[in-house]
Short mmCIF file of C-alpha atoms in Angstrom, two decimals:
data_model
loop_
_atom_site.label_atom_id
_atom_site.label_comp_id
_atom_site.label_asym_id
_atom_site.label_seq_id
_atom_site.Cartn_x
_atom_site.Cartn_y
_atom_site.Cartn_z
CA UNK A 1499 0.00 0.00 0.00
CA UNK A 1500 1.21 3.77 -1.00
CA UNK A 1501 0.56 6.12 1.37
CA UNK A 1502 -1.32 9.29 0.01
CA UNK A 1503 -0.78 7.86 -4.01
CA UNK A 1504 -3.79 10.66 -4.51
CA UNK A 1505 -2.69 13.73 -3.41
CA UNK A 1506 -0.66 15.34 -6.10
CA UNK A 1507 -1.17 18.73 -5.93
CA UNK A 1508 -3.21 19.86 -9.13
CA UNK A 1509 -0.76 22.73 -10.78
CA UNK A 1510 2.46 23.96 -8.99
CA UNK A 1511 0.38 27.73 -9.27
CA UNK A 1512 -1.83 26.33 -6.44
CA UNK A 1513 1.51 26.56 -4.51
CA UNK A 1514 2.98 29.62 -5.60
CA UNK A 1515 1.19 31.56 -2.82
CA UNK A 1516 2.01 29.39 0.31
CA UNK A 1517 5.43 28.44 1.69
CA UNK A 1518 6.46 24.96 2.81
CA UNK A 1519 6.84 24.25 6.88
CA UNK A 1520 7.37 20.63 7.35
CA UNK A 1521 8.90 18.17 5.03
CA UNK A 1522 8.32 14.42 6.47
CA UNK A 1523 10.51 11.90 4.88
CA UNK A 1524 8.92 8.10 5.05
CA UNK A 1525 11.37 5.57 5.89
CA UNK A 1526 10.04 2.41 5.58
CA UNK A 1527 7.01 0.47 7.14
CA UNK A 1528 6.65 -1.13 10.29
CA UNK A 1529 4.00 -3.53 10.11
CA UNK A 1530 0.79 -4.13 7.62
CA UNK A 1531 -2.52 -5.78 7.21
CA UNK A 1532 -5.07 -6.15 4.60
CA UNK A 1533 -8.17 -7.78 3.55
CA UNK A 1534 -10.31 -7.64 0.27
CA UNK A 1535 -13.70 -8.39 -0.18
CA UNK A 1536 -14.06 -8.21 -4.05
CA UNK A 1537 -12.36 -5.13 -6.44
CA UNK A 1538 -15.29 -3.35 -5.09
CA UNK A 1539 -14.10 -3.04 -1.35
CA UNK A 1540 -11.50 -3.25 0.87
CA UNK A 1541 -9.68 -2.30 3.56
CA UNK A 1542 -5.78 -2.14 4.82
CA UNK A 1543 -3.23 -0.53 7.51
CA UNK A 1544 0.06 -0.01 7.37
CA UNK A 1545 2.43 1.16 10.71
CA UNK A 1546 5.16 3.64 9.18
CA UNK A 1547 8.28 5.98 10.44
CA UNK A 1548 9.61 8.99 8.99
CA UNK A 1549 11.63 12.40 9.74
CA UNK A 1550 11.47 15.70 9.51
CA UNK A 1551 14.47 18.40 8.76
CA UNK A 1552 13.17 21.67 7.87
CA UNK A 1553 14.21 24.98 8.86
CA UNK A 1554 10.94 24.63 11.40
CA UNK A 1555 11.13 21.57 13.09
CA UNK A 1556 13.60 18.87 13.09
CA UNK A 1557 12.23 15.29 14.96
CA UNK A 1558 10.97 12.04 14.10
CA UNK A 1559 7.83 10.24 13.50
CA UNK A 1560 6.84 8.58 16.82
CA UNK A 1561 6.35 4.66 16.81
CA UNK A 1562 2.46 4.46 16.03
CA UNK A 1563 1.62 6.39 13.18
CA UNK A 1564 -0.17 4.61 10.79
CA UNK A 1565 -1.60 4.68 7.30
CA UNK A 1566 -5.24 3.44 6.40
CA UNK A 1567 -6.85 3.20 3.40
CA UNK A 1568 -10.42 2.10 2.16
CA UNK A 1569 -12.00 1.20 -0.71
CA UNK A 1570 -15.63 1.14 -0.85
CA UNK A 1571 -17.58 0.44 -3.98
CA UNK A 1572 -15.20 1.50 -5.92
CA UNK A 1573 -14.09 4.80 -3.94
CA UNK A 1574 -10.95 4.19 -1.97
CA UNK A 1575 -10.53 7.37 0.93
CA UNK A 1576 -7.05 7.56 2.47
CA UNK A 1577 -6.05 8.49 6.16
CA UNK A 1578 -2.43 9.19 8.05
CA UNK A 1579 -2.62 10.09 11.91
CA UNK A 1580 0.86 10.54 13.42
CA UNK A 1581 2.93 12.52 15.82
CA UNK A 1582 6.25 13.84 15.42
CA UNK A 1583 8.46 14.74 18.20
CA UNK A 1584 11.50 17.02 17.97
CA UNK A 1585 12.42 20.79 18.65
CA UNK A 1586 11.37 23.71 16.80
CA UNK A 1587 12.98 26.98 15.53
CA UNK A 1588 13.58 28.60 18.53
CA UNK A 1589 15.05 25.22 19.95
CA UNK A 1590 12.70 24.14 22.21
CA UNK A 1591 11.01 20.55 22.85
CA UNK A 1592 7.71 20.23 21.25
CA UNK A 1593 5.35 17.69 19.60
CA UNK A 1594 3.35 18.15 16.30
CA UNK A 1595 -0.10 15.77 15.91
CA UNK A 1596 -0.92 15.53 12.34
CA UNK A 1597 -3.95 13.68 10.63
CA UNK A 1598 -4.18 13.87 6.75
CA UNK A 1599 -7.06 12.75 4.99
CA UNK A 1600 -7.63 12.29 0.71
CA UNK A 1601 -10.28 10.96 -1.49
CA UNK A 1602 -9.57 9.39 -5.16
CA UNK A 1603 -9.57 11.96 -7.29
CA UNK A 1604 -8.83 14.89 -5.22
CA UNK A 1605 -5.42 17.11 -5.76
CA UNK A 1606 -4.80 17.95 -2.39
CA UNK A 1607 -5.36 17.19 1.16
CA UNK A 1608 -6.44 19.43 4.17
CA UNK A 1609 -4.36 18.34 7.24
CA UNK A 1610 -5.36 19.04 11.16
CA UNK A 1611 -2.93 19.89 12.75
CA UNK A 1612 -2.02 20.55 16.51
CA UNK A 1613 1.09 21.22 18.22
CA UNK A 1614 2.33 22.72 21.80
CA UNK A 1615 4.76 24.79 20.11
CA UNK A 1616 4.62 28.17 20.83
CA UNK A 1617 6.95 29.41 17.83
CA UNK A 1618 4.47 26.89 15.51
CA UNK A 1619 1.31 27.68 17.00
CA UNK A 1620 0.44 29.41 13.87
CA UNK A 1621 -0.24 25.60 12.57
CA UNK A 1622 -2.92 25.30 14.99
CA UNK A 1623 -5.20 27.63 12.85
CA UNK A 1624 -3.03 28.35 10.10
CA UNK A 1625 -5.34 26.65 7.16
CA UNK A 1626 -2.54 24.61 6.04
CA UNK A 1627 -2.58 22.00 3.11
CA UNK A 1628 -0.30 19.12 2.06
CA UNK A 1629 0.77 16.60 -0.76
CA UNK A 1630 3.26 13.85 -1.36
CA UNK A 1631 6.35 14.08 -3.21
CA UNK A 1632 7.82 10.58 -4.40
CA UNK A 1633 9.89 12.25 -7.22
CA UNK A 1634 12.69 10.61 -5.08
CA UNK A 1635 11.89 9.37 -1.42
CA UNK A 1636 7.74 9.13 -0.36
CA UNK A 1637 7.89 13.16 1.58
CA UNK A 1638 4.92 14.44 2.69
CA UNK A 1639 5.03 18.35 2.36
CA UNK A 1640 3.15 20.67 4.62
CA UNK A 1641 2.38 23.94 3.41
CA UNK A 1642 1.03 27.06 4.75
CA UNK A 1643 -0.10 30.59 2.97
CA UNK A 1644 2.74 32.91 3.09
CA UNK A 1645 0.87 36.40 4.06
CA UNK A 1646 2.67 38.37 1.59
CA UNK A 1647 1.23 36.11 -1.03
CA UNK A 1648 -1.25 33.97 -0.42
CA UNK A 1649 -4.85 34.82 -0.92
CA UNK A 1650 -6.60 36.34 2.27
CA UNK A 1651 -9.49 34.66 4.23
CA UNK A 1652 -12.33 36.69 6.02
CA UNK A 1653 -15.43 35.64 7.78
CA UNK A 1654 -17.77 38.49 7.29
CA UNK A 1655 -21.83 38.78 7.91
CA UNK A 1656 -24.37 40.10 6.11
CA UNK A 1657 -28.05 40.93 6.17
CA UNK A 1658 -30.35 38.15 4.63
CA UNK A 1659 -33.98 37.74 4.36
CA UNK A 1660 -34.29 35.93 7.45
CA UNK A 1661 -31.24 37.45 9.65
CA UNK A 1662 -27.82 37.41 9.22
CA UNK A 1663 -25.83 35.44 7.12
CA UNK A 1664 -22.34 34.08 7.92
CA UNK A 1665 -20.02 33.95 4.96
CA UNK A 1666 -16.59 33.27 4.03
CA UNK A 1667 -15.04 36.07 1.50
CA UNK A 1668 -11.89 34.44 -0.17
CA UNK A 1669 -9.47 36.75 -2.21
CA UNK A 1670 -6.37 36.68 -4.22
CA UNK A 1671 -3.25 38.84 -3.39
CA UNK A 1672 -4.42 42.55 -5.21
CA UNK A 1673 -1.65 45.46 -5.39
CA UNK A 1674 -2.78 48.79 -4.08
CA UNK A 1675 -6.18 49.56 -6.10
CA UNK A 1676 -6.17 46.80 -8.18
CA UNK A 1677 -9.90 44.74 -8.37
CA UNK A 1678 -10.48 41.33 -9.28
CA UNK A 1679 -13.81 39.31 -9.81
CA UNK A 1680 -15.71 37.55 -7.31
CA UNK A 1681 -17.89 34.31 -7.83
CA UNK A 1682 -21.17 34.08 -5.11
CA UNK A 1683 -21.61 30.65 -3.91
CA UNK A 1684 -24.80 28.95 -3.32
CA UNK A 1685 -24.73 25.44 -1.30
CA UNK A 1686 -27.26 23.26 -1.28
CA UNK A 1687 -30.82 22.15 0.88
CA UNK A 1688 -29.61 21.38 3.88
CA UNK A 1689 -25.70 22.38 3.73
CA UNK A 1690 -23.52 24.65 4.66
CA UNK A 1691 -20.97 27.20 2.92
CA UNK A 1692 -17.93 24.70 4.29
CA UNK A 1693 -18.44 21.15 3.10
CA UNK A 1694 -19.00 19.83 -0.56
CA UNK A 1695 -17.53 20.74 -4.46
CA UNK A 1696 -18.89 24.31 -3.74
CA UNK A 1697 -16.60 24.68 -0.75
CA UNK A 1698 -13.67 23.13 -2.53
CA UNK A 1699 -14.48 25.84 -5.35
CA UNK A 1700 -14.56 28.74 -3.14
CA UNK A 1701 -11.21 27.40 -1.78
CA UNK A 1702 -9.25 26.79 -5.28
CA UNK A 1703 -10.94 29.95 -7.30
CA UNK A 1704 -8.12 33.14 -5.27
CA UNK A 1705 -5.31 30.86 -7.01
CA UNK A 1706 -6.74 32.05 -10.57
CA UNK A 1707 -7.34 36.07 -9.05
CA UNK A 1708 -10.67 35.20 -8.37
CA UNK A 1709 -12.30 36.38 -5.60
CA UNK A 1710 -15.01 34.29 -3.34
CA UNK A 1711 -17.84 34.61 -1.58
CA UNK A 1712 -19.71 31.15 0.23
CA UNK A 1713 -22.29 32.04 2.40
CA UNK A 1714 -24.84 29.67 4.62
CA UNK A 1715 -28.28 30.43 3.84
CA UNK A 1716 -31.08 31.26 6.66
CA UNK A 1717 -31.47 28.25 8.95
CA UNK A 1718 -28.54 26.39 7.66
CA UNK A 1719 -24.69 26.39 8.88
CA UNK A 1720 -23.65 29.51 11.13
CA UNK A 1721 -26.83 31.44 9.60
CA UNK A 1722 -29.75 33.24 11.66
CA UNK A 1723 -33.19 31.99 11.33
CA UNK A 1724 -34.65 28.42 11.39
CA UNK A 1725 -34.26 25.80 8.74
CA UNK A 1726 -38.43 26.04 9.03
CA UNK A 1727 -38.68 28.47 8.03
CA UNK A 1728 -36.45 28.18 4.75
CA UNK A 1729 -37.88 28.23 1.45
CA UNK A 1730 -36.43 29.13 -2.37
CA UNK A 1731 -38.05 32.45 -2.63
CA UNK A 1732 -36.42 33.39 0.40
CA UNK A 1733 -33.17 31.94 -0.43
CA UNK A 1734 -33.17 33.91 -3.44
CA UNK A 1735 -33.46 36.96 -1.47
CA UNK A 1736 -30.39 36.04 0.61
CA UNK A 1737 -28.40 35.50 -2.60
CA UNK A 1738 -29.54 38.73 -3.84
CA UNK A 1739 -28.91 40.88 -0.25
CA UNK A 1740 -24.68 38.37 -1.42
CA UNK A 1741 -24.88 40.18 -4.73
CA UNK A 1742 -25.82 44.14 -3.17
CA UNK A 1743 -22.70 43.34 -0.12
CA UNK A 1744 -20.12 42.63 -2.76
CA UNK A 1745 -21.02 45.23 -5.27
CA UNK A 1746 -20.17 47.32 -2.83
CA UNK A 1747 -16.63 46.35 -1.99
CA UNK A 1748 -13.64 48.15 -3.26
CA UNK A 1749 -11.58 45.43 -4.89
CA UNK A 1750 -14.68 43.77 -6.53
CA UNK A 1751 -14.97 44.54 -10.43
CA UNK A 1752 -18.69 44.93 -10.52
CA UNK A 1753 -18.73 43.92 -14.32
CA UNK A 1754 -17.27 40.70 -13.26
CA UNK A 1755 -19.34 39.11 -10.20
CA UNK A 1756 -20.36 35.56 -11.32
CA UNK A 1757 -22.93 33.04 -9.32
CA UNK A 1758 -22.55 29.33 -8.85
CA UNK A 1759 -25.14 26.84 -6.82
CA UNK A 1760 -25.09 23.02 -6.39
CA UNK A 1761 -28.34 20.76 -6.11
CA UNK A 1762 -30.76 23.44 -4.52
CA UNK A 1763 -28.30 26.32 -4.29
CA UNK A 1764 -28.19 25.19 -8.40
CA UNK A 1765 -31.76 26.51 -8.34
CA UNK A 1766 -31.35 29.08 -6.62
CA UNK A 1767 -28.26 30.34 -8.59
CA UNK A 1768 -30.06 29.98 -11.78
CA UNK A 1769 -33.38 31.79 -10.61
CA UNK A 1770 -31.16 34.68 -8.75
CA UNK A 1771 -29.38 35.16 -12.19
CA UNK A 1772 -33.08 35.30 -13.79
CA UNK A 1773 -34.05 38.08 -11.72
CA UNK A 1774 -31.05 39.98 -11.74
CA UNK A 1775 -30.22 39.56 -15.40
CA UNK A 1776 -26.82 39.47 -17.51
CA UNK A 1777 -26.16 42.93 -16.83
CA UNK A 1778 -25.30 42.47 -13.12
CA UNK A 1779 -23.71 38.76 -13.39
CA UNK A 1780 -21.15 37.97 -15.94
CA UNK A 1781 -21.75 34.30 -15.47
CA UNK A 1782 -24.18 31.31 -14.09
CA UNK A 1783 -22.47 27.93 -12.99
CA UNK A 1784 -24.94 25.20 -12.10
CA UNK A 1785 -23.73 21.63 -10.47
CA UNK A 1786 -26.68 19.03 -10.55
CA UNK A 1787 -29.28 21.67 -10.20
CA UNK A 1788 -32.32 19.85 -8.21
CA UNK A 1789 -35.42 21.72 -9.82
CA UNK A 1790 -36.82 18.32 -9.17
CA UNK A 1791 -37.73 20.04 -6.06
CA UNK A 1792 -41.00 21.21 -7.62
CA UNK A 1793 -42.14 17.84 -9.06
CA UNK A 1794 -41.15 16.15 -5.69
CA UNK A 1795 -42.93 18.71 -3.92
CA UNK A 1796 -46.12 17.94 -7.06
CA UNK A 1797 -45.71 14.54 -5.89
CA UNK A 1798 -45.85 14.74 -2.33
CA UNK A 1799 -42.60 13.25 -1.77
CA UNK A 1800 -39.80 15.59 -0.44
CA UNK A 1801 -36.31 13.96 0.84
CA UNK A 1802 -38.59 10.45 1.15
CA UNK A 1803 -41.06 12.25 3.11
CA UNK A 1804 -44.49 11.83 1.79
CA UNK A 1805 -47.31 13.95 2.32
CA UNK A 1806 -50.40 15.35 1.03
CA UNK A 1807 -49.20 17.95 -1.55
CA UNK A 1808 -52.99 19.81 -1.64
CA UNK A 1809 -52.62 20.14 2.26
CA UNK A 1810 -49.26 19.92 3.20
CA UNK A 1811 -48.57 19.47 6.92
CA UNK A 1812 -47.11 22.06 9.18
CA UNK A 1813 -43.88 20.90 9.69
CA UNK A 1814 -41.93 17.54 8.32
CA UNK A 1815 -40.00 15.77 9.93
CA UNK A 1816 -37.20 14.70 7.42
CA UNK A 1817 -34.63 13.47 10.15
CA UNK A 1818 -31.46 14.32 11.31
CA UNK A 1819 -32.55 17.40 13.57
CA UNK A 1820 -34.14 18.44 10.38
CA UNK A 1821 -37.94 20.30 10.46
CA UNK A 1822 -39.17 21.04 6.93
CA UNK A 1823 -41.70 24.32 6.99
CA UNK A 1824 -45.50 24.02 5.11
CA UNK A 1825 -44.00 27.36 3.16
CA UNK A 1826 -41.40 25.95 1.55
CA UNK A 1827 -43.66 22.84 0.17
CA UNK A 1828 -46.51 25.61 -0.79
CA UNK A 1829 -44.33 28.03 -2.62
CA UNK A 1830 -41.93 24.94 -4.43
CA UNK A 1831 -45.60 23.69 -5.72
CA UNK A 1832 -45.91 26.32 -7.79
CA UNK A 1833 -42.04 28.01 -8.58
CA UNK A 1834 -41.65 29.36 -11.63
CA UNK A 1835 -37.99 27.66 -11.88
CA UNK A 1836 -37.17 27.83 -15.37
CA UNK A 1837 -39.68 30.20 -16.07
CA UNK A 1838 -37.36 32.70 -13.93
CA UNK A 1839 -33.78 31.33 -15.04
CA UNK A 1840 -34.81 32.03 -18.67
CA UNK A 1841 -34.52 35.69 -18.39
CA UNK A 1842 -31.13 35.23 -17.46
CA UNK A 1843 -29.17 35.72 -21.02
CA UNK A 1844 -25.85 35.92 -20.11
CA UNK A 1845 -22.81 33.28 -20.24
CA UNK A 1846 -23.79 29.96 -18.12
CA UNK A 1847 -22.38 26.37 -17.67
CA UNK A 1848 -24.29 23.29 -16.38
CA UNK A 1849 -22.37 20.57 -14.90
CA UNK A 1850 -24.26 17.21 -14.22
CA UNK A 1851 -23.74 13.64 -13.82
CA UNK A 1852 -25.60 10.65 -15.53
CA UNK A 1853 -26.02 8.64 -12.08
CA UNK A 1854 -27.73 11.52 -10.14
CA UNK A 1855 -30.26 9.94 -8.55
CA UNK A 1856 -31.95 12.69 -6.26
CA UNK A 1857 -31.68 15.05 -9.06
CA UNK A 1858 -31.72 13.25 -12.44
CA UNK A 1859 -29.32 15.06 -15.38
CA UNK A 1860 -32.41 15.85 -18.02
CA UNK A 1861 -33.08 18.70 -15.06
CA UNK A 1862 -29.89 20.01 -15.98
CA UNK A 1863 -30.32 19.37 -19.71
CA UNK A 1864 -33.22 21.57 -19.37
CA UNK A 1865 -31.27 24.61 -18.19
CA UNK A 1866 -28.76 24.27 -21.65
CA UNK A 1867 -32.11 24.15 -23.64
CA UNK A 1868 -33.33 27.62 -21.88
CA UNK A 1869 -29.56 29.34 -22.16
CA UNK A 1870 -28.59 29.58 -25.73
CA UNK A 1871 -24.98 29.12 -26.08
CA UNK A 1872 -24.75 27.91 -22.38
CA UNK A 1873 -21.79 25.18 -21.77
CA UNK A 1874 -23.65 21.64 -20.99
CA UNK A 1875 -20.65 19.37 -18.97
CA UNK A 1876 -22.22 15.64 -18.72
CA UNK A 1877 -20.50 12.95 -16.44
CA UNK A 1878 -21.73 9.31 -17.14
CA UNK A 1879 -22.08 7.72 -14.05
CA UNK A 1880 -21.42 10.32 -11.48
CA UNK A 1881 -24.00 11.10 -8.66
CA UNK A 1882 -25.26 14.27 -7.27
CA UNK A 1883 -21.54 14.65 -5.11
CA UNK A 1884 -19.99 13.70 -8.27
CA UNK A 1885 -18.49 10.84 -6.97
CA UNK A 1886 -16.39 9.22 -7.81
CA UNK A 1887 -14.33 12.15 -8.39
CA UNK A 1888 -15.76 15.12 -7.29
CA UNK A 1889 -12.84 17.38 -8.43
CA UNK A 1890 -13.56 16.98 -11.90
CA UNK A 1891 -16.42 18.83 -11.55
CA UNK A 1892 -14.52 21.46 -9.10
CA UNK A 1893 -12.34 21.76 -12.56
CA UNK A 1894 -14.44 22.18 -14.52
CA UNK A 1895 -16.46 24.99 -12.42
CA UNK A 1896 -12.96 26.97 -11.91
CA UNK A 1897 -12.01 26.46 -15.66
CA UNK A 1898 -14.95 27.36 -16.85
CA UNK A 1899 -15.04 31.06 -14.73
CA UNK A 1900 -11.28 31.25 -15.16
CA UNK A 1901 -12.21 31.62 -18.82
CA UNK A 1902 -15.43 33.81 -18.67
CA UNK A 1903 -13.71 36.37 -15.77
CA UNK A 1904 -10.18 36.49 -16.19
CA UNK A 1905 -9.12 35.72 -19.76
CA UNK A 1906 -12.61 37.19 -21.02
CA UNK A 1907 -13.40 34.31 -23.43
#
């Protein structure tokens, strides 16, 4: 077994604005195990050692670190958890916990990291991100942004329909007066701004000088108001109160703010960019966008809930802490989904997968047939996360407004 075979970072550019910290060297394994069910799953450890010898920290990899990897149906996830032991830069004794997780297909991990370092607290919080480099000898670098450089992160909150609305504004590295473009981000029903492909694109769009904006919406994430009392229209609303807060901001090119929503936050997207038109967004990206929603909610049948469609309950009860308002089944009855996104005649791509299964691709299909000239992406076989390799569509989202915002194509 290879430790971390999947993590190759995806361009050398995604590094240019971070600066490495820790450098740890494998050195051989200790002790393995394995056992396979079929190609489909299975499941294997391996006990490893290593050093480290960086201007940083200089120690070793403590007897019981281990690398894990699983493969189910087809999707094999990869995990390291290890401690190092050594001194740091100002000398002292200190230890550094590190736990490093991948999935096929991605190009780079997110490690936790703690340590009881003061001179490398920073790593505590730090945002850091790693990848392996077996050009030579298996090393597993550890990066972190260098401030000069590397694209700033800012929580911020902002005034929604239903309260306010925690965000995350991402943005490149701008000289004095210099303004970029910015890219709203819609999640989906049920989400939040910091899990998911739109999270990875809100994270990977500052290394092309794009700015980002991923917000929760009302009664979802870090948000005010109650999931209840969520529906689209006023989701739509909260997107729109997104697009007036960074209009306003200094470094924000106002002829180049783009949207982008997955599953719900798809419909959203779309319906936002029908109401505001193509002379206040530059560009529409939609991943699996679920306008299902209004034939489930037709049906009577929301999430696997079923219910009387002509008298919807109250509240549902869809499960995991989760209370579904009568509003948003009343209002998704009758939403004028593509009706709305139609107005929208500016440039748009649809990204969807064959194997979606809570939101089938002909929804998406439908969107390409109502934007002339739109980009339609299909994926045979992917599902509504885009496994099994979610970062194809990330690549396809960040080439595609890379193109439209930057280069001007």
């Amino acid at each position: 077994m290879i430790v971390f075979t999947t993590l190759a970072i995806q361009s050398k550019a995604q590094l240019e604005n971070y600066k490495e910290i820790l450098a740890i060297t494998i050195t051989g394994a200790e002790g393995s195990s394995a056992t396979e069910r079929d190609n489909e799953c299975a499941a294997g450890y391996k006990a490893f050692g290593g050093y480290c010898d960086t201007d940083f920290f200089k120690g070793e990899v403590l007897p019981g670190g281990f690398d894990n990897m699983k493969k189910e149906n087809g999707i094999s996830t990869l995990s390291a958890i290890y401690i190092l032991k050594g001194v740091d830069n100002k000398g002292d004794s200190c230890h550094i916990f590190i736990e490093n997780n991948a999935i096929q297909g991605s190009s780079y991990s997110k490690p936790k990291i703690f340590t009881d370092s003061k001179a490398l607290s920073f790593l505590n919080s730090s945002n850091p991100i790693s990848y392996l480099d077996n050009k030579s000898k298996f090393t597993i670098r550890i990066y972190v942004p260098d401030t000069e450089k590397a694209p700033s992160i800012e929580k911020v909150m902002i005034p929604g329909a239903n309260g306010l609305l925690a965000a995350t504004l991402e943005k490149p590295a701008l000289k004095s007066g210099e303004k970029c473009p910015i890219v709203i981000i819609c999640h989906g029903f049920g989400g939040n701004r910091d899990r998911g492909t739109t999270c990875t694109i809100g994270h990977q769009l500052p290394t092309e000088n794009i700015a980002s904006i991923r917000f929760d919406f009302n009664g979802h994430g870090e948000s005010e108001g109650r999931f209840e009392d969520m529906t689209v229209p006023n989701e739509i609303e909260d997107a729109k109160c997104v697009y007036q807060y960074v209009s306003t901001l200094p470094f924000i090119d106002t002829k180049r703010i783009a949207i982008l929503g997955a599953s719900q936050g798809g419909v959203v997207a779309s319906m936002t960019a029908g109401e505001l038109g193509h002379g206040k967004l530059k560009a529409a990206v939609l991943l699996c966008p679920a306008a299902v929603l209004r034939d489930d909610c037709i049906k009577g049948n929301t999430m696997g809930k079923r219910y009387n469609p002509l008298a919807p309950p109250e509240t549902l009860d869809l499960g995991n802490g989760k209370i579904l308002g009568r509003e948003f089944i009343k209002t998704a009855f009758s939403l004028p989904i593509y009706e709305t996104a139609e107005r929208y005649h500016g440039k748009a791509c649809i990204i969807h997968g064959t194997g979606d299964r809570t939101a089938p691709y002909t929804y998406g299909l439908r969107y390409h047939d109502i934007w002339p000239g739109s980009e339609y992406h299909q994926l045979d076989g992917y599902d509504h996360g885009f496994k099994p390799n979610p970062q194809k569509a990330v690549d396809i989202a960040v080439d595609y407004l890379k193109r439209i915002l930057v280069e001007g194509k």
